[in-house]
Coordinates of N, CA and C in Angstrom, one line a residue:
R479 N 9.8 -6.5 13.0 CA 8.7 -7.1 12.9 C 8.4 -7.3 11.5
F480 N 9.0 -7.1 10.4 CA 8.9 -7.6 9.2 C 9.9 -7.4 8.1
Y481 N 9.9 -7.6 7.1 CA 11.0 -7.6 5.9 C 10.5 -7.8 4.5
Q482 N 10.7 -7.3 3.4 CA 10.0 -7.3 2.3 C 11.3 -7.3 1.6
P483 N 11.6 -7.8 0.4 CA 12.6 -7.9 -0.4 C 12.0 -6.8 -2.3
T484 N 12.2 -6.2 -2.5 CA 12.0 -5.3 -4.3 C 12.7 -5.8 -5.1
E485 N 12.5 -5.6 -6.2 CA 13.0 -6.1 -7.7 C 14.4 -5.3 -7.8
L486 N 14.7 -4.6 -7.1 CA 16.0 -3.9 -7.0 C 16.7 -4.5 -6.3
G487 N 16.8 -5.4 -5.7 CA 17.5 -6.2 -4.3 C 17.7 -5.3 -3.2
V488 N 17.1 -4.5 -2.7 CA 16.9 -3.5 -1.7 C 16.0 -4.4 -0.7
L489 N 16.3 -4.5 0.7 CA 15.5 -4.9 1.5 C 15.1 -3.9 2.3
I490 N 13.3 -4.0 2.6 CA 13.2 -3.0 3.7 C 12.4 -3.6 4.5
V491 N 13.2 -3.5 5.6 CA 13.3 -3.7 7.0 C 12.4 -3.0 7.9
G492 N 11.3 -3.5 8.6 CA 10.8 -2.6 9.8 C 11.1 -3.3 11.1
T493 N 11.4 -2.4 12.0 CA 11.1 -2.6 13.7 C 10.2 -1.8 14.1
E494 N 10.6 -2.0 15.5 CA 9.4 -1.4 16.5 C 9.6 0.2 16.3
K495 N 10.9 1.1 16.2 CA 11.1 2.1 16.0 C 11.4 2.8 14.5
S496 N 11.5 2.0 13.9 CA 12.3 2.5 12.5 C 12.1 1.7 11.2
L497 N 12.3 2.3 10.1 CA 12.3 1.4 8.8 C 13.6 1.8 8.4
Y498 N 14.0 0.7 7.8 CA 15.2 0.7 7.5 C 15.3 0.3 5.5
A499 N 16.2 0.5 4.6 CA 16.8 -0.5 3.4 C 17.7 -0.5 3.5
I500 N 18.0 -2.0 3.0 CA 19.1 -2.3 3.6 C 19.7 -3.3 2.0
D501 N 20.9 -3.0 1.6 CA 21.6 -3.3 0.2 C 21.4 -5.0 0.2
G502 N 20.6 -5.9 -0.3 CA 20.4 -6.9 -0.5 C 21.9 -7.8 -0.5
S503 N 22.6 -7.5 -1.5 CA 24.2 -8.0 -1.9 C 24.9 -7.6 -0.8
T504 N 25.3 -6.6 0.0 CA 26.4 -6.1 0.9 C 25.9 -6.4 2.3
G505 N 24.2 -6.2 2.3 CA 24.3 -5.9 4.0 C 24.2 -4.6 4.6
E506 N 24.5 -3.5 3.2 CA 25.3 -2.1 3.8 C 23.2 -1.5 4.3
E507 N 23.4 -0.6 5.1 CA 22.4 0.1 5.2 C 22.2 1.4 4.4
L508 N 21.2 1.5 3.4 CA 21.4 2.5 2.5 C 21.0 3.3 3.4
W509 N 19.7 3.3 3.9 CA 18.8 4.6 4.4 C 18.2 4.5 5.8
R510 N 17.8 5.3 6.3 CA 16.9 4.7 8.0 C 15.8 5.8 7.8
R511 N 14.5 5.6 8.7 CA 13.8 6.3 9.2 C 13.5 6.3 10.3
K512 N 13.7 7.4 11.8 CA 13.6 6.8 13.0 C 12.4 7.2 13.2
N513 N 11.9 6.7 14.6 CA 10.8 7.3 15.2 C 9.4 6.8 14.3
V514 N 9.1 6.1 13.7 CA 8.2 5.9 12.8 C 7.8 4.1 13.1
D515 N 6.6 4.5 13.1 CA 5.9 3.3 13.2 C 5.2 2.7 12.7
V516 N 5.1 1.6 11.7 CA 4.3 1.1 10.9 C 4.4 -0.2 10.4
D517 N 3.5 -0.9 9.7 CA 3.4 -2.5 9.6 C 3.5 -2.6 8.2
E518 N 3.5 -3.9 8.3 CA 3.8 -4.3 7.0 C 3.4 -4.0 5.4
T519 N 1.6 -3.9 6.4 CA 0.7 -3.6 4.9 C 1.0 -2.1 4.7
D520 N 1.7 -1.2 5.7 CA 1.8 0.5 5.5 C 3.2 0.6 4.3
V521 N 3.9 -0.5 3.7 CA 5.0 -0.2 3.0 C 4.7 -1.0 1.6
A522 N 5.0 -0.4 0.7 CA 4.6 -0.9 -0.6 C 5.8 -0.6 -1.8
P523 N 6.9 -1.6 -2.4 CA 7.5 -1.1 -3.6 C 6.5 -0.8 -4.7
V524 N 6.7 0.2 -5.1 CA 5.6 0.3 -6.7 C 6.5 -0.7 -7.3
P525 N 6.0 -1.8 -8.3 CA 6.8 -2.2 -9.0 C 7.3 -1.5 -10.5
G526 N 8.5 -2.0 -10.8 CA 8.7 -1.4 -12.0 C 9.4 -0.1 -11.8
T527 N 9.4 0.2 -10.9 CA 9.9 1.7 -10.7 C 10.9 2.0 -9.7
D528 N 11.3 2.5 -9.0 CA 12.5 2.8 -8.1 C 11.9 3.5 -6.5
L529 N 10.6 3.0 -6.5 CA 9.5 4.0 -5.3 C 9.1 3.2 -4.4
L530 N 8.9 3.7 -3.4 CA 8.5 2.9 -2.1 C 7.6 3.7 -1.7
L531 N 6.1 3.1 -1.6 CA 5.0 3.9 -0.8 C 5.3 3.6 0.6
I532 N 5.1 4.7 1.8 CA 4.5 4.6 2.8 C 3.9 5.2 3.5
S533 N 2.7 4.6 4.2 CA 1.8 5.2 4.9 C 2.1 5.6 6.3
F534 N 1.8 6.3 6.7 CA 1.9 7.3 8.0 C 0.6 7.7 8.5
E535 N 0.3 7.1 9.9 CA -0.7 7.7 10.6 C -0.3 7.5 12.2
K536 N -0.6 8.7 12.7 CA -0.8 9.3 14.0 C -1.9 10.1 14.3
G537 N -2.5 9.3 15.4 CA -3.9 9.6 15.5 C -4.7 10.2 14.3
D538 N -5.3 11.0 14.4 CA -6.5 11.5 13.3 C -5.6 12.0 11.8
K539 N -4.2 12.2 11.7 CA -3.2 12.5 11.0 C -3.1 11.4 9.9
A540 N -2.8 11.5 8.6 CA -2.2 10.5 8.1 C -1.9 10.7 6.5
R541 N -0.6 10.1 6.3 CA -0.7 10.5 4.8 C 0.3 9.2 4.0
I542 N 0.7 9.6 2.7 CA 1.2 8.5 1.8 C 2.3 9.0 1.1
E543 N 3.2 8.6 1.4 CA 4.6 9.5 0.5 C 5.3 8.2 -0.1
A544 N 5.6 8.5 -1.5 CA 6.4 8.0 -2.4 C 8.1 8.1 -2.2
T545 N 8.8 7.3 -1.9 CA 10.1 7.7 -1.0 C 10.8 7.1 -2.4
D546 N 12.2 7.7 -2.6 CA 13.0 6.8 -3.6 C 13.8 5.4 -3.1
L547 N 13.7 4.5 -3.2 CA 13.9 3.4 -2.8 C 15.7 3.2 -2.1
L548 N 16.5 3.9 -2.8 CA 17.6 4.2 -2.6 C 18.5 5.1 -2.1
S549 N 17.9 5.9 -2.1 CA 18.7 6.9 -1.6 C 17.5 7.7 0.0
G550 N 15.7 6.7 -0.1 CA 15.4 8.0 1.0 C 14.6 9.1 0.9
N551 N 15.2 9.6 -0.1 CA 14.3 11.0 -0.3 C 13.0 11.0 -0.8
A552 N 12.3 11.8 0.2 CA 10.5 11.8 -0.4 C 10.4 12.8 -2.0
I553 N 9.4 11.7 -2.5 CA 9.6 12.3 -4.1 C 8.4 13.2 -3.8
W554 N 7.3 12.8 -3.2 CA 6.4 13.4 -3.7 C 5.5 12.6 -2.0
R555 N 3.9 13.8 -1.6 CA 3.6 13.5 -0.3 C 2.4 13.8 -0.7
S556 N 1.3 12.8 -0.2 CA 0.2 13.4 -0.1 C -0.9 13.1 1.3
D557 N -1.7 14.2 1.5 CA -2.3 13.9 2.8 C -3.8 13.8 2.1
K558 N -4.2 13.4 1.2 CA -5.6 13.5 0.7 C -5.8 12.0 1.1
I559 N -4.9 11.2 0.4 CA -5.1 9.7 0.7 C -4.9 9.1 1.9
K560 N -5.4 8.0 2.4 CA -5.3 7.5 3.6 C -5.9 5.7 3.8
G561 N -5.2 5.7 4.5 CA -5.0 4.2 5.0 C -4.0 3.3 4.5
A562 N -3.9 1.8 4.7 CA -2.8 0.9 4.2 C -3.0 0.5 3.0
V563 N -1.8 0.4 2.5 CA -1.6 0.5 0.7 C -1.7 -1.6 0.6
M564 N -3.0 -1.4 0.2 CA -3.3 -2.9 -0.2 C -2.6 -3.8 -1.5
Q565 N -2.9 -2.7 -2.4 CA -2.7 -3.2 -3.7 C -2.2 -2.1 -4.4
M566 N -1.3 -2.6 -6.1 CA -1.5 -1.6 -6.7 C -1.1 -1.9 -8.5
A567 N -1.2 -1.1 -9.4 CA -0.6 -1.6 -10.6 C 0.1 0.1 -10.8
V568 N 0.8 -0.6 -11.9 CA 1.6 1.0 -12.5 C 1.4 1.0 -14.0
D569 N 1.4 1.9 -14.4 CA 1.8 2.3 -16.0 C 2.7 3.2 -16.7
P570 N 3.8 3.0 -15.9 CA 5.0 4.1 -16.1 C 5.0 4.9 -17.7
S571 N 4.8 4.2 -18.8 CA 4.4 5.2 -19.7 C 3.5 6.0 -20.1
A572 N 2.6 5.4 -18.8 CA 1.2 7.0 -19.2 C 1.4 7.5 -17.8
N573 N 2.2 7.1 -16.8 CA 2.6 7.8 -15.9 C 2.0 7.9 -14.8
L574 N 0.9 6.3 -14.9 CA -0.1 5.9 -13.5 C 0.2 5.5 -12.9
L575 N -0.5 5.8 -11.6 CA -0.5 4.6 -10.7 C -1.6 4.4 -9.9
A576 N -2.4 3.4 -9.9 CA -3.2 3.0 -9.1 C -3.2 2.4 -7.2
V577 N -3.6 2.4 -6.9 CA -3.5 2.4 -5.2 C -4.6 2.1 -4.7
V578 N -4.8 0.7 -3.9 CA -6.0 0.6 -3.4 C -5.9 0.4 -1.8
L579 N -6.4 1.4 -1.2 CA -6.4 1.1 0.5 C -7.1 0.5 0.8
A580 N -6.9 0.9 2.3 CA -8.0 0.6 3.0 C -7.7 1.1 4.3
K581 N -8.8 1.5 5.1 CA -8.7 2.3 6.3 C -9.0 1.4 7.6
D582 N -8.7 1.4 8.4 CA -8.3 0.7 9.3 C -8.7 -1.3 9.2
A583 N -7.7 -1.3 8.4 CA -7.5 -2.7 8.1 C -7.1 -4.1 8.9
K584 N -6.9 -3.4 10.8 CA -6.5 -4.0 11.7 C -7.7 -4.7 12.4
S585 N -7.4 -6.2 12.5 CA -8.8 -6.6 13.8 C -8.0 -8.0 14.6
R586 N -9.0 -8.4 15.3 CA -8.3 -9.8 15.6 C -9.1 -10.9 14.3
A587 N -8.0 -11.9 14.0 CA -8.2 -12.6 13.0 C -9.7 -13.6 12.9
R588 N -10.5 -13.5 11.9 CA -11.6 -13.9 11.9 C -12.1 -14.2 10.4
D589 N -13.0 -14.9 10.2 CA -13.6 -14.7 8.9 C -14.8 -13.5 9.3
G590 N -15.1 -12.7 7.3 CA -16.2 -12.2 7.6 C -15.8 -11.0 8.0
F591 N -14.2 -10.2 8.2 CA -13.9 -9.0 8.2 C -14.3 -8.1 7.0
K592 N -14.8 -7.2 6.8 CA -15.0 -6.4 5.5 C -15.1 -5.3 5.8
R593 N -14.4 -4.7 4.7 CA -13.9 -3.0 4.2 C -14.5 -2.7 3.2
H594 N -14.1 -1.1 3.1 CA -14.2 -0.6 1.7 C -12.9 -0.3 0.9
P595 N -12.7 -0.8 -0.2 CA -11.5 -0.6 -0.7 C -11.4 0.6 -1.4
L596 N -10.5 1.5 -1.5 CA -10.5 2.9 -2.2 C -9.2 3.0 -3.3
V597 N -9.8 2.8 -4.5 CA -9.0 2.6 -5.5 C -8.5 3.9 -5.8
H598 N -7.7 5.0 -5.8 CA -6.9 6.1 -6.1 C -6.0 5.7 -7.1
V599 N -6.4 6.6 -8.4 CA -5.3 6.6 -9.2 C -4.7 8.2 -9.5
L600 N -3.2 7.9 -9.6 CA -2.4 8.9 -9.1 C -1.7 9.5 -10.7
D601 N -0.8 10.5 -10.6 CA 0.0 10.9 -11.0 C 1.3 10.3 -10.4
L602 N 1.8 9.4 -11.4 CA 3.2 8.7 -10.7 C 4.2 9.8 -10.6
A603 N 4.9 10.7 -11.2 CA 5.8 11.4 -10.5 C 5.4 12.6 -9.6
S604 N 3.9 12.9 -9.5 CA 3.6 14.0 -8.5 C 3.3 13.7 -7.4
G605 N 2.0 12.4 -7.8 CA 1.4 12.2 -6.2 C 0.1 13.1 -6.3
D606 N -0.4 13.5 -7.7 CA -1.1 13.9 -7.8 C -2.8 13.3 -8.0
E607 N -3.7 13.0 -7.4 CA -4.9 12.3 -7.4 C -5.4 13.0 -8.8
L608 N -6.1 12.3 -9.4 CA -6.8 11.8 -10.9 C -7.7 11.7 -10.7
W609 N -8.0 10.9 -10.0 CA -9.9 10.1 -9.5 C -9.4 9.3 -8.7
R610 N -10.6 8.8 -8.2 CA -10.8 7.8 -6.9 C -12.6 6.8 -7.3
Y611 N -12.1 5.7 -6.8 CA -13.5 4.9 -6.7 C -13.5 4.1 -5.3
E612 N -14.6 4.5 -4.8 CA -15.1 3.8 -3.5 C -15.9 2.5 -4.1
V613 N -15.4 1.2 -3.6 CA -15.6 -0.2 -4.1 C -16.8 -0.5 -2.5
S614 N -17.9 -1.0 -3.2 CA -18.7 -1.7 -2.1 C -18.1 -2.4 -1.1
E615 N -18.3 -2.7 0.0 CA -17.9 -3.1 1.0 C -17.3 -5.2 0.7
V616 N -16.1 -5.1 1.1 CA -15.9 -6.6 0.8 C -14.7 -7.6 1.4
E617 N -15.3 -8.3 1.5 CA -14.3 -9.5 2.9 C -12.8 -9.3 2.4
M618 N -12.0 -8.9 3.5 CA -10.7 -9.0 3.6 C -10.2 -10.6 4.4
M619 N -8.7 -10.8 3.9 CA -8.1 -11.6 4.8 C -7.0 -11.5 5.8
P620 N -6.5 -12.1 6.9 CA -6.2 -12.1 8.2 C -4.6 -12.1 7.2
T621 N -3.6 -11.8 7.6 CA -2.0 -11.7 6.8 C -1.8 -13.0 7.7
R622 N -2.1 -13.4 9.1 CA -1.7 -14.6 9.8 C -3.2 -15.2 10.7
W623 N -3.2 -16.4 11.2 CA -3.8 -16.7 12.3 C -3.1 -17.0 13.4
P624 N -3.0 -16.0 14.2 CA -2.1 -16.1 15.6 C -2.8 -17.3 16.6
D625 N -1.6 -18.0 17.7 CA -2.6 -18.7 18.2 C -3.7 -17.8 19.8
D626 N -3.0 -17.0 19.5 CA -3.9 -15.7 20.5 C -5.4 -15.4 19.5
S627 N -6.6 -16.2 19.7 CA -7.6 -15.3 19.0 C -8.2 -14.1 19.2
G628 N -7.3 -13.8 19.9 CA -7.7 -12.1 20.3 C -6.9 -10.8 19.8
K629 N -5.7 -11.4 19.4 CA -5.0 -10.7 19.2 C -4.8 -9.9 17.9
E630 N -5.0 -8.8 18.0 CA -4.9 -7.7 16.4 C -4.0 -8.3 15.4
V631 N -4.5 -8.6 13.8 CA -3.4 -8.6 13.2 C -4.1 -7.9 12.0
E632 N -3.3 -7.6 10.5 CA -3.4 -6.8 9.5 C -4.4 -7.7 8.7
Y633 N -4.6 -7.0 7.9 CA -5.9 -7.6 6.9 C -5.2 -7.3 5.3
T634 N -5.3 -8.1 4.4 CA -5.2 -7.5 3.1 C -6.1 -8.1 2.2
F635 N -6.3 -7.6 1.2 CA -7.1 -7.6 -0.1 C -6.1 -8.8 -1.2
D636 N -5.7 -9.4 -0.3 CA -4.5 -10.7 -1.6 C -5.8 -11.8 -1.7
N637 N -7.0 -11.6 -1.1 CA -7.8 -12.9 -1.4 C -8.4 -12.4 -2.9
Y638 N -8.0 -11.1 -3.6 CA -8.4 -10.8 -5.0 C -7.5 -10.7 -6.1
Y639 N -7.7 -10.5 -7.2 CA -6.2 -10.3 -8.0 C -6.4 -8.7 -8.3
P640 N -5.1 -8.5 -8.0 CA -4.5 -6.5 -8.1 C -5.0 -6.3 -9.4
P641 N -5.5 -4.8 -9.5 CA -5.9 -4.3 -10.4 C -4.8 -4.0 -11.7
V642 N -5.2 -3.9 -12.6 CA -3.9 -3.5 -13.8 C -4.7 -3.0 -15.2
F643 N -3.6 -2.0 -15.4 CA -3.5 -1.3 -16.3 C -3.4 -2.1 -17.6
I644 N -4.5 -2.0 -18.3 CA -4.1 -2.4 -20.1 C -5.0 -1.7 -21.0
D645 N -4.0 -1.3 -22.2 CA -4.6 -0.7 -23.2 C -5.1 1.0 -22.6
G646 N -4.6 1.6 -21.9 CA -5.1 2.8 -21.5 C -6.5 2.6 -20.3
R647 N -6.5 1.6 -20.1 CA -8.1 0.6 -19.5 C -7.4 0.7 -17.7
L648 N -8.0 0.9 -16.9 CA -7.9 0.7 -15.3 C -8.7 -0.7 -15.3
Y649 N -8.6 -1.9 -15.2 CA -9.4 -3.2 -14.3 C -9.4 -3.9 -13.4
V650 N -10.5 -3.2 -12.1 CA -10.4 -3.8 -10.8 C -11.1 -4.9 -10.8
F651 N -11.1 -5.8 -9.6 CA -11.6 -7.3 -9.4 C -12.3 -7.4 -8.1
Y652 N -12.5 -6.6 -7.5 CA -13.2 -6.4 -6.3 C -14.7 -7.1 -6.1
E653 N -15.4 -6.6 -7.3 CA -17.0 -6.6 -7.5 C -16.9 -7.1 -8.8
G654 N -16.7 -8.4 -9.4 CA -16.1 -8.8 -10.5 C -15.8 -8.5 -11.2
V655 N -15.7 -7.9 -12.4 CA -14.4 -7.1 -13.0 C -15.1 -5.8 -13.6
T656 N -14.5 -4.8 -13.1 CA -14.6 -3.1 -13.7 C -13.7 -2.4 -14.3
S657 N -14.6 -1.9 -15.4 CA -13.1 -1.4 -16.2 C -13.4 -0.2 -16.7
F658 N -12.2 1.1 -16.1 CA -12.3 2.4 -16.3 C -11.6 3.0 -16.9
E659 N -11.9 4.1 -17.6 CA -10.7 5.0 -18.8 C -9.6 5.3 -17.9
A660 N -8.5 4.8 -17.9 CA -7.3 5.2 -16.7 C -6.9 6.5 -16.8
R661 N -7.2 7.6 -17.5 CA -6.7 8.6 -16.8 C -8.2 9.6 -16.5
S662 N -8.9 8.8 -16.5 CA -10.4 9.7 -16.6 C -11.6 9.2 -15.3
G663 N -10.9 7.8 -15.2 CA -11.9 7.5 -14.4 C -13.4 6.9 -15.2

């Protein structure tokens, strides 16, 4: 259904029932998660690290998991944050991860589709939430324009700059520019 390259040369591949990590140079399967149904927006490599964020959702239950990209082992899990992973920023020196999520980010392709981005700032090593911020409703961008206008597609915030950590502050760009103290919000 989709594939994503990573900085470490690992290719993440999603099928209808599995998620794979493939060594990009040898084609060798590094690991596989069976019986998972994830969309491309549910999987996101964390830049500058060996972590992969995976959003799992079944019915009312949802969780985000940080997985070691090379081994497939779970590093941490959080059932407190939910939604598709839209954008992120990482500050490895401060051990901070900012993740922007959106709930119910799937619909038929059209202009004017809006959701509330949820910015969660987490401890990179443990996944503990330090603080969060809910942005007012903003327009999203469809991942593609299918031939069948009634078909559901995933939406992203790719029409906005991703957040960025600079000098101990987190900047987000959904309502103009908003600056937060990175650790406390």
